[in-house]
PDB file of C-alpha atoms in Angstrom:
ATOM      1  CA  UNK A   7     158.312 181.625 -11.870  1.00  0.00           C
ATOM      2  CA  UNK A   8     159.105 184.143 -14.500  1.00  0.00           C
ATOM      3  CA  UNK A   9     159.727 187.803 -13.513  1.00  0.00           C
ATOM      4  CA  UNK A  10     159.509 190.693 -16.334  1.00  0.00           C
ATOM      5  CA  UNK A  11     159.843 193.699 -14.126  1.00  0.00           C
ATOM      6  CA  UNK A  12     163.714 192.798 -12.663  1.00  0.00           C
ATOM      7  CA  UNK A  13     165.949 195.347 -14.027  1.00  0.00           C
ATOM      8  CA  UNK A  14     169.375 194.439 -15.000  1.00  0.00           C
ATOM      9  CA  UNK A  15     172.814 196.864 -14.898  1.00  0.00           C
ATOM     10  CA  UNK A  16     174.960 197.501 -18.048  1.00  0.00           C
ATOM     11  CA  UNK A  17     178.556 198.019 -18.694  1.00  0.00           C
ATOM     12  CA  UNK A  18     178.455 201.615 -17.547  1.00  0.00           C
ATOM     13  CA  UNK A  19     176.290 200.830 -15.075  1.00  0.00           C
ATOM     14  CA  UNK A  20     172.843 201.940 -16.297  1.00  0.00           C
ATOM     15  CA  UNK A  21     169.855 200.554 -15.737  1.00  0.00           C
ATOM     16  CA  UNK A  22     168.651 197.837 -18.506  1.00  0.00           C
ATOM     17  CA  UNK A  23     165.374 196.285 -18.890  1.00  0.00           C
ATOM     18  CA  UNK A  24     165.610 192.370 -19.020  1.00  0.00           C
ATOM     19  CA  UNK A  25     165.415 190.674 -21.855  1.00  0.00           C
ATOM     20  CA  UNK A  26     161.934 189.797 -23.421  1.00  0.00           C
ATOM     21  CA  UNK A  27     160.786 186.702 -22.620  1.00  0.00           C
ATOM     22  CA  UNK A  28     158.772 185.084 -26.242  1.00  0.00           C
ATOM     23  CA  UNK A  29     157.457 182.190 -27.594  1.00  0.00           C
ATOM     24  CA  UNK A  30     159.647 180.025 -29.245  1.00  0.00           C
ATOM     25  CA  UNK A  31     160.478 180.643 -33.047  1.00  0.00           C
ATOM     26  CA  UNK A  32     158.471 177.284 -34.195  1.00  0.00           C
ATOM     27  CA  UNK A  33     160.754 174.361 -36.245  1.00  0.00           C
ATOM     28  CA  UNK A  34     163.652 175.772 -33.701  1.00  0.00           C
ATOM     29  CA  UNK A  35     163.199 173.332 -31.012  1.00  0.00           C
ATOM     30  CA  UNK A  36     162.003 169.985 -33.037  1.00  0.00           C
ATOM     31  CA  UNK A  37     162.802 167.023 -30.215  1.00  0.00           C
ATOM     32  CA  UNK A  38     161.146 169.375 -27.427  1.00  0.00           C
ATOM     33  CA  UNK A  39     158.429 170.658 -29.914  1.00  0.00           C
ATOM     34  CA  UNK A  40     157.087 166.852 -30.164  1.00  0.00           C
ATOM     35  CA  UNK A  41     158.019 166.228 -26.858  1.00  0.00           C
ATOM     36  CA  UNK A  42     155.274 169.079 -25.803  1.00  0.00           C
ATOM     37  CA  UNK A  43     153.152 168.070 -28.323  1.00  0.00           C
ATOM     38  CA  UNK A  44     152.756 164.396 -26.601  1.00  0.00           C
ATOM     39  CA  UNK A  45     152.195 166.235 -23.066  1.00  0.00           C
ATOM     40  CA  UNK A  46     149.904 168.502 -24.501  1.00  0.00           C
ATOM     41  CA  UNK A  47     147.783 165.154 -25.627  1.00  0.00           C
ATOM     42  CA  UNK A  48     147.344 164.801 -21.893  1.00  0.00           C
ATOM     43  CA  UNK A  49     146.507 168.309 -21.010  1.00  0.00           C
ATOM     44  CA  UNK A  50     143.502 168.512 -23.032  1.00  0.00           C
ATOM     45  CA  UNK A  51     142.434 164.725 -22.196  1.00  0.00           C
ATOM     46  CA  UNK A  52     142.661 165.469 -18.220  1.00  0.00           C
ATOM     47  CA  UNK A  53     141.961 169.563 -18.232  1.00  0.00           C
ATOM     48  CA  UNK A  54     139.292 169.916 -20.595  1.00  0.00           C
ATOM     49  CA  UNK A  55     139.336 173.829 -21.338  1.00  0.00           C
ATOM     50  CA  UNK A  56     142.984 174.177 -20.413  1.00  0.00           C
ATOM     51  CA  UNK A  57     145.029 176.226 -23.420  1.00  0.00           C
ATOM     52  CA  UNK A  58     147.563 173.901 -24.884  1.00  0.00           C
ATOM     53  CA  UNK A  59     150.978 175.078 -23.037  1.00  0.00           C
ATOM     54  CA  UNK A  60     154.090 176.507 -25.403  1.00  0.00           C
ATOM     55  CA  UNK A  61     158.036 176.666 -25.313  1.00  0.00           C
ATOM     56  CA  UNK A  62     158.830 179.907 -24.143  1.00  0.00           C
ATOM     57  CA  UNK A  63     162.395 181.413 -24.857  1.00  0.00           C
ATOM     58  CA  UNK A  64     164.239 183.507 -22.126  1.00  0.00           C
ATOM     59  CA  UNK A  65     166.729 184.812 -23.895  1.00  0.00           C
ATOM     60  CA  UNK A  66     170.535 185.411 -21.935  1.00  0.00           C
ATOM     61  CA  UNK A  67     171.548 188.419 -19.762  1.00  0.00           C
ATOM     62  CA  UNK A  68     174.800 188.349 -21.176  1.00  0.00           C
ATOM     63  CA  UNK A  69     174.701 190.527 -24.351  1.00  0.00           C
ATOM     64  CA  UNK A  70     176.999 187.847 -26.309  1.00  0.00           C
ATOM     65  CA  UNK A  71     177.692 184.487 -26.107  1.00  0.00           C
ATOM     66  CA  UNK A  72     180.494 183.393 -24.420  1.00  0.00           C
ATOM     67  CA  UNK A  73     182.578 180.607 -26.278  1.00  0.00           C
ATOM     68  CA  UNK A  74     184.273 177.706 -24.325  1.00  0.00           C
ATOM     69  CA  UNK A  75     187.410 177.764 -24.256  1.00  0.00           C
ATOM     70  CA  UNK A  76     189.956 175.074 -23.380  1.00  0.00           C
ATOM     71  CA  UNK A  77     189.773 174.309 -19.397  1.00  0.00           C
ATOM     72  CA  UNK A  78     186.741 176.931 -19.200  1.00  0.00           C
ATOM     73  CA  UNK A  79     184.668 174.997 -16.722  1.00  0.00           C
ATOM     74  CA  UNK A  80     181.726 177.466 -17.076  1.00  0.00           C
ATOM     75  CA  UNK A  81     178.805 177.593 -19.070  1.00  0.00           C
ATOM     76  CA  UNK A  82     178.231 179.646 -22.151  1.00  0.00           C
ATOM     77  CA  UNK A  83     175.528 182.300 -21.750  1.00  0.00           C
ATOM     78  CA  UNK A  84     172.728 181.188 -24.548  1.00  0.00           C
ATOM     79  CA  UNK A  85     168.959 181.439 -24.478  1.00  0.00           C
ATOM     80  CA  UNK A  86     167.253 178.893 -22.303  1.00  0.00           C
ATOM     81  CA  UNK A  87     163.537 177.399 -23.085  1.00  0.00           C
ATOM     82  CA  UNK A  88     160.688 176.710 -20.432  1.00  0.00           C
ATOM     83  CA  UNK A  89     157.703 174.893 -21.035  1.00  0.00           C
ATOM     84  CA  UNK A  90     154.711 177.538 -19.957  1.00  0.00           C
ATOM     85  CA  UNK A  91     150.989 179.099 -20.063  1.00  0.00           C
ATOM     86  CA  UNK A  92     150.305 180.842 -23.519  1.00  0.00           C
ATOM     87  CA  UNK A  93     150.135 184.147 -21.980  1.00  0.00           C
ATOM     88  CA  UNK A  94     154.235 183.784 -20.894  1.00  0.00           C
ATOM     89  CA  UNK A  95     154.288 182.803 -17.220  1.00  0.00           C
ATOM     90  CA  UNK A  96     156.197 179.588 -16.555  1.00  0.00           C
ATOM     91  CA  UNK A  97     157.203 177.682 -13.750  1.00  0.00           C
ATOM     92  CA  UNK A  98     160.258 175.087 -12.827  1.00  0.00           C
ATOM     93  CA  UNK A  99     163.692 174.794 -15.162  1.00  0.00           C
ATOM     94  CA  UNK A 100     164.880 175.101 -18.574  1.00  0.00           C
ATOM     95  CA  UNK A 101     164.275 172.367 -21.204  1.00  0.00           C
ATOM     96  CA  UNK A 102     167.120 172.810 -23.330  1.00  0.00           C
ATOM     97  CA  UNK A 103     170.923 172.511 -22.151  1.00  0.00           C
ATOM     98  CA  UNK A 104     171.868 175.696 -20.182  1.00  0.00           C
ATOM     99  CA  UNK A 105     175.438 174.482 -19.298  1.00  0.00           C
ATOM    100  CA  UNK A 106     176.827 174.577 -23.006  1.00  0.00           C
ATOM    101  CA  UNK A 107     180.384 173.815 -24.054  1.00  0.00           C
ATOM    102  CA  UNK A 108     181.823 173.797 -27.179  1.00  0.00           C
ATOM    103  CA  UNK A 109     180.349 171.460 -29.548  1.00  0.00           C
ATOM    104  CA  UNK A 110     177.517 170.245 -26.752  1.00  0.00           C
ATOM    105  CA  UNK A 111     173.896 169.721 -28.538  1.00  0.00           C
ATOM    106  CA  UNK A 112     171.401 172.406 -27.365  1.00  0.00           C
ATOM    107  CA  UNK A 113     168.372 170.107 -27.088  1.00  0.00           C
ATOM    108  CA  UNK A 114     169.220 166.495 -25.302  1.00  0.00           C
ATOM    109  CA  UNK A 115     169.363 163.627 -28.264  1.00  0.00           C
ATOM    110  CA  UNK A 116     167.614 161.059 -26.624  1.00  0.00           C
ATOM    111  CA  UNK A 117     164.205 160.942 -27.260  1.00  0.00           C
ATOM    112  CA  UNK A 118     162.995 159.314 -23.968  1.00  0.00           C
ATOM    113  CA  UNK A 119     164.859 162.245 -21.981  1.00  0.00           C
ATOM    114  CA  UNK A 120     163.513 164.620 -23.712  1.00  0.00           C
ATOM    115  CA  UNK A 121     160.094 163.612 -23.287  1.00  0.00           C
ATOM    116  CA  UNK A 122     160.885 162.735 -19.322  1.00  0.00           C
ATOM    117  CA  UNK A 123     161.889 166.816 -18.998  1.00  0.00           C
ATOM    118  CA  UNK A 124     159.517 168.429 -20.667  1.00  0.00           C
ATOM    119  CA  UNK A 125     157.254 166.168 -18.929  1.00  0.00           C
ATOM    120  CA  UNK A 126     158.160 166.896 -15.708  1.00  0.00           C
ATOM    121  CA  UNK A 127     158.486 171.216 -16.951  1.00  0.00           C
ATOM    122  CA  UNK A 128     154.519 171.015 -17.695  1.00  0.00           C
ATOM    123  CA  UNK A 129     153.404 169.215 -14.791  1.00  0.00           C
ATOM    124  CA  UNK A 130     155.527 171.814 -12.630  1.00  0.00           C
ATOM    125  CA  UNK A 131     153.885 174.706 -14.763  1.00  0.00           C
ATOM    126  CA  UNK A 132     150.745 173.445 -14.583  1.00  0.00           C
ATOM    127  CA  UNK A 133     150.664 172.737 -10.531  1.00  0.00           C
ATOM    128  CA  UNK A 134     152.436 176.024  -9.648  1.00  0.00           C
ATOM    129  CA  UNK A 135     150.034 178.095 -11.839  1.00  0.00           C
ATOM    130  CA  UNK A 136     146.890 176.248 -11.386  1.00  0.00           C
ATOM    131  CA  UNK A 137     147.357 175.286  -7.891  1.00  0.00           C
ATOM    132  CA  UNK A 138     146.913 171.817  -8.563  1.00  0.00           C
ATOM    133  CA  UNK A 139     147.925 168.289  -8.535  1.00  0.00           C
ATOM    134  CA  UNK A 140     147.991 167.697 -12.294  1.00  0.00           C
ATOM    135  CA  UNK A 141     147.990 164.804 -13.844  1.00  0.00           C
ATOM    136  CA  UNK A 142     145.786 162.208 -11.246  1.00  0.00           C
ATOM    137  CA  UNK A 143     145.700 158.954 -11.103  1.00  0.00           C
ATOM    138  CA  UNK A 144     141.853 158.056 -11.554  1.00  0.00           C
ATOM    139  CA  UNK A 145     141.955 154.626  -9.035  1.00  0.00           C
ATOM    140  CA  UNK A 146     143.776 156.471  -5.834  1.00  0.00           C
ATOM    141  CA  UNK A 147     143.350 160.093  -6.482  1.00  0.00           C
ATOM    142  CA  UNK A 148     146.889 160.895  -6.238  1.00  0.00           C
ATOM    143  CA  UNK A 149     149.787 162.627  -8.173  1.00  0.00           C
ATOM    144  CA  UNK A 150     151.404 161.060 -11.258  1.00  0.00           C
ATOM    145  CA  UNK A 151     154.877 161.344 -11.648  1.00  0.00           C
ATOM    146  CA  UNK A 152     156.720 161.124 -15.280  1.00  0.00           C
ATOM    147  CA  UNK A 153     159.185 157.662 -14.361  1.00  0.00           C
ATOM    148  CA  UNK A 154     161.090 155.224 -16.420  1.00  0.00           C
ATOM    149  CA  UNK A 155     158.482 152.085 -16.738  1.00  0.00           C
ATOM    150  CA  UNK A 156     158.528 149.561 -13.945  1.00  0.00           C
ATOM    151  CA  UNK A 157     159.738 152.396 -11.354  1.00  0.00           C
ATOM    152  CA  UNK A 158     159.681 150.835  -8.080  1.00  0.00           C
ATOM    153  CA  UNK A 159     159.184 152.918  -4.685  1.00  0.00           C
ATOM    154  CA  UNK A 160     162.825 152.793  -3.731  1.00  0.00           C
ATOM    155  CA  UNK A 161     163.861 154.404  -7.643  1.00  0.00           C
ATOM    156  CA  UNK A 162     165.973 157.657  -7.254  1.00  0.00           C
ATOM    157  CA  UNK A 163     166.427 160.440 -10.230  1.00  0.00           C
ATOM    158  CA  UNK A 164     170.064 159.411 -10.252  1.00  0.00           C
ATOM    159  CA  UNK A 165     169.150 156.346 -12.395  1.00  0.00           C
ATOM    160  CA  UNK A 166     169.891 156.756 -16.076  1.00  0.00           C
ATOM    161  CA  UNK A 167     169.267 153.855 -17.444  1.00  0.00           C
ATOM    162  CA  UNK A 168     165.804 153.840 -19.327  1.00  0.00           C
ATOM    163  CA  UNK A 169     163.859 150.799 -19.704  1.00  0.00           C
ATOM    164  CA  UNK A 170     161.738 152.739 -22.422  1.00  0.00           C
ATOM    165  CA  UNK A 171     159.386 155.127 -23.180  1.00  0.00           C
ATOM    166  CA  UNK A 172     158.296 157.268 -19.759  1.00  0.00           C
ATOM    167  CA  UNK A 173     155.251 156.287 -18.346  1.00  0.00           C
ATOM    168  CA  UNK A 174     152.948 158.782 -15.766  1.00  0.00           C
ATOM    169  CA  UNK A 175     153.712 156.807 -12.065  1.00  0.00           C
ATOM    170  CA  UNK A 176     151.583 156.043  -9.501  1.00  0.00           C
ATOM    171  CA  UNK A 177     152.768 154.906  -5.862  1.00  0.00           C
ATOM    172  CA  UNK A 178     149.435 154.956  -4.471  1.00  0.00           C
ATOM    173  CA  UNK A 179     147.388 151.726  -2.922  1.00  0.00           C
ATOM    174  CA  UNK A 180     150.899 150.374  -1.548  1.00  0.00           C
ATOM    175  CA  UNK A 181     151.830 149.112  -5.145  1.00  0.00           C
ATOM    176  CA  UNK A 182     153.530 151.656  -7.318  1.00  0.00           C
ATOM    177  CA  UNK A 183     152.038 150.899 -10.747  1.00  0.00           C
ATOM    178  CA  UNK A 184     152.407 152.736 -14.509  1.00  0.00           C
ATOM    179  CA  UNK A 185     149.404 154.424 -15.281  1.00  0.00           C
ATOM    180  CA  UNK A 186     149.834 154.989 -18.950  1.00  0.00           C
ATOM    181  CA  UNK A 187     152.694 156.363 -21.272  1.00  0.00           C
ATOM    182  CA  UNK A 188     153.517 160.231 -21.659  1.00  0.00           C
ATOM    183  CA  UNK A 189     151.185 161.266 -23.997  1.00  0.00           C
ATOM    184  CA  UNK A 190     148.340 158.667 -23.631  1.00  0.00           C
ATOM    185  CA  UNK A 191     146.148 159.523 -20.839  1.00  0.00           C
ATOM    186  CA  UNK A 192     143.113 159.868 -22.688  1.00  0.00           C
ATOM    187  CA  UNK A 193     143.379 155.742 -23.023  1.00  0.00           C
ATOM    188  CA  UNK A 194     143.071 155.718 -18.906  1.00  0.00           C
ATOM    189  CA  UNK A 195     139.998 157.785 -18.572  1.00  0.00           C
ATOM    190  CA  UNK A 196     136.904 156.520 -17.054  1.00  0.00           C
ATOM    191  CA  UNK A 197     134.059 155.890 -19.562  1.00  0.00           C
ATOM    192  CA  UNK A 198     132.325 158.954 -18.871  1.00  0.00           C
ATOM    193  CA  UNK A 199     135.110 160.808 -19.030  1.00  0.00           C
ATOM    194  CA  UNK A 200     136.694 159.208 -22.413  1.00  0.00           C
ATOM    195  CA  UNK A 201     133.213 159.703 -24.046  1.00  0.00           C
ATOM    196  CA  UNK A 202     133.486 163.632 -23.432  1.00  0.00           C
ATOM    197  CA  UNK A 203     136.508 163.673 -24.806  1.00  0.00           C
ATOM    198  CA  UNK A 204     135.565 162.042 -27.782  1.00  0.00           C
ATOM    199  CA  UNK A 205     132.535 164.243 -28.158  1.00  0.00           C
ATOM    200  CA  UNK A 206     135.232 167.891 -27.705  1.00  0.00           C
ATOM    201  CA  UNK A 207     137.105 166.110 -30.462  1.00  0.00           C
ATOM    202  CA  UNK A 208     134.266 165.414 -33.031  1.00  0.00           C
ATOM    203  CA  UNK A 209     133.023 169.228 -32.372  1.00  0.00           C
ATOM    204  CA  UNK A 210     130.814 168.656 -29.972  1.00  0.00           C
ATOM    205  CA  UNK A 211     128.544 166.581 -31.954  1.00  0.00           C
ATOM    206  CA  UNK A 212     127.389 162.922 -31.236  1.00  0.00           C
TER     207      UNK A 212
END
């Protein structure tokens, strides 16, 4: 989880106070931006009252950037990006690429991936923070999981090859089954449930 009070050393070695966690500058992030704006779709179908969660930037120790250089097997010290509560706490890993060489894309390209990670960032943010399983599925009252559709029991995180958009996973009532896309919970809502939501959306009204 994030930690403001660590203290840091500098050059001479004085004291230095980390650096200020923020918000993220909006328009910097676009692919993770929409990615979090899909999840968020979720959030406020399944946690009615829950604050819409926000890219928060962490920006690096280092005090420059290092640049790759041929054979450097390293990574280059750049601000990293975790999906978090709107007043700054977090939970889990970055978003964006933290192991940067030369040339290397700071957000991933493919649109799938990024929606599987900053998937998987919220629901880590959300559990750790709220102290609980978040999202459900409705029919076993169990844990969803963001997956590649079709998952079966025996998948492993290894597998890259995506069979399309992610889907929220359940393994529960000895069938592992898709429960709905990333981003379109509100469609799997009981009645009750999906008619509340529609009245939040409309103002209250109706």
């Amino acid at each position: 989880m994030s930690n403001f009070s660590t203290l840091g050393m500098g050059p001479g070695g004085d004291r230095q106070d980390p650096p200020r966690a923020a918000r993220a500058e909006p328009g910097r992030w676009p692919k993770l931006e929409a990615a979090l704006a899909a999840v968020n779709r979720d959030l406020t179908a399944t946690l009615p009252g829950q604050d819409a969660l926000v890219l928060i930037n962490v920006p690096s120790w280092e005090p420059e950037p290092r640049t790759a250089v041929a054979g450097d097997q390293g990574c280059v010290a750049d601000d990293q990006v975790y999906v978090g509560m709107p007043d700054g706490r977090w939970h889990g890993n970055a978003v964006n690429a933290c192991d940067l060489r030369e040339g290397d894309p700071r957000e991933p390209q493919d649109a799938m991936t990024v929606l599987t990670v900053v998937a998987d960032a919220a629901q880590a943010t959300v559990m750790e923070l709220r102290r609980q399983v978040w999202p459900t599925c409705w029919e076993h009252k169990i844990g969803l999981h963001p997956r590649p559709p079709g998952t079966t029991a025996d998948w492993y995180g290894e597998e890259t090859d995506p069979a399309g958009p992610p889907v929220w996973w359940c393994r529960g009532g000895g069938e592992c089954h898709d429960v709905s896309l990333v981003g379109e919970l509100a469609a799997t809502l009981p009645g009750k449930q999906r008619r509340a939501l529609r009245r939040s959306e409309r103002g209250g009204h109706g």
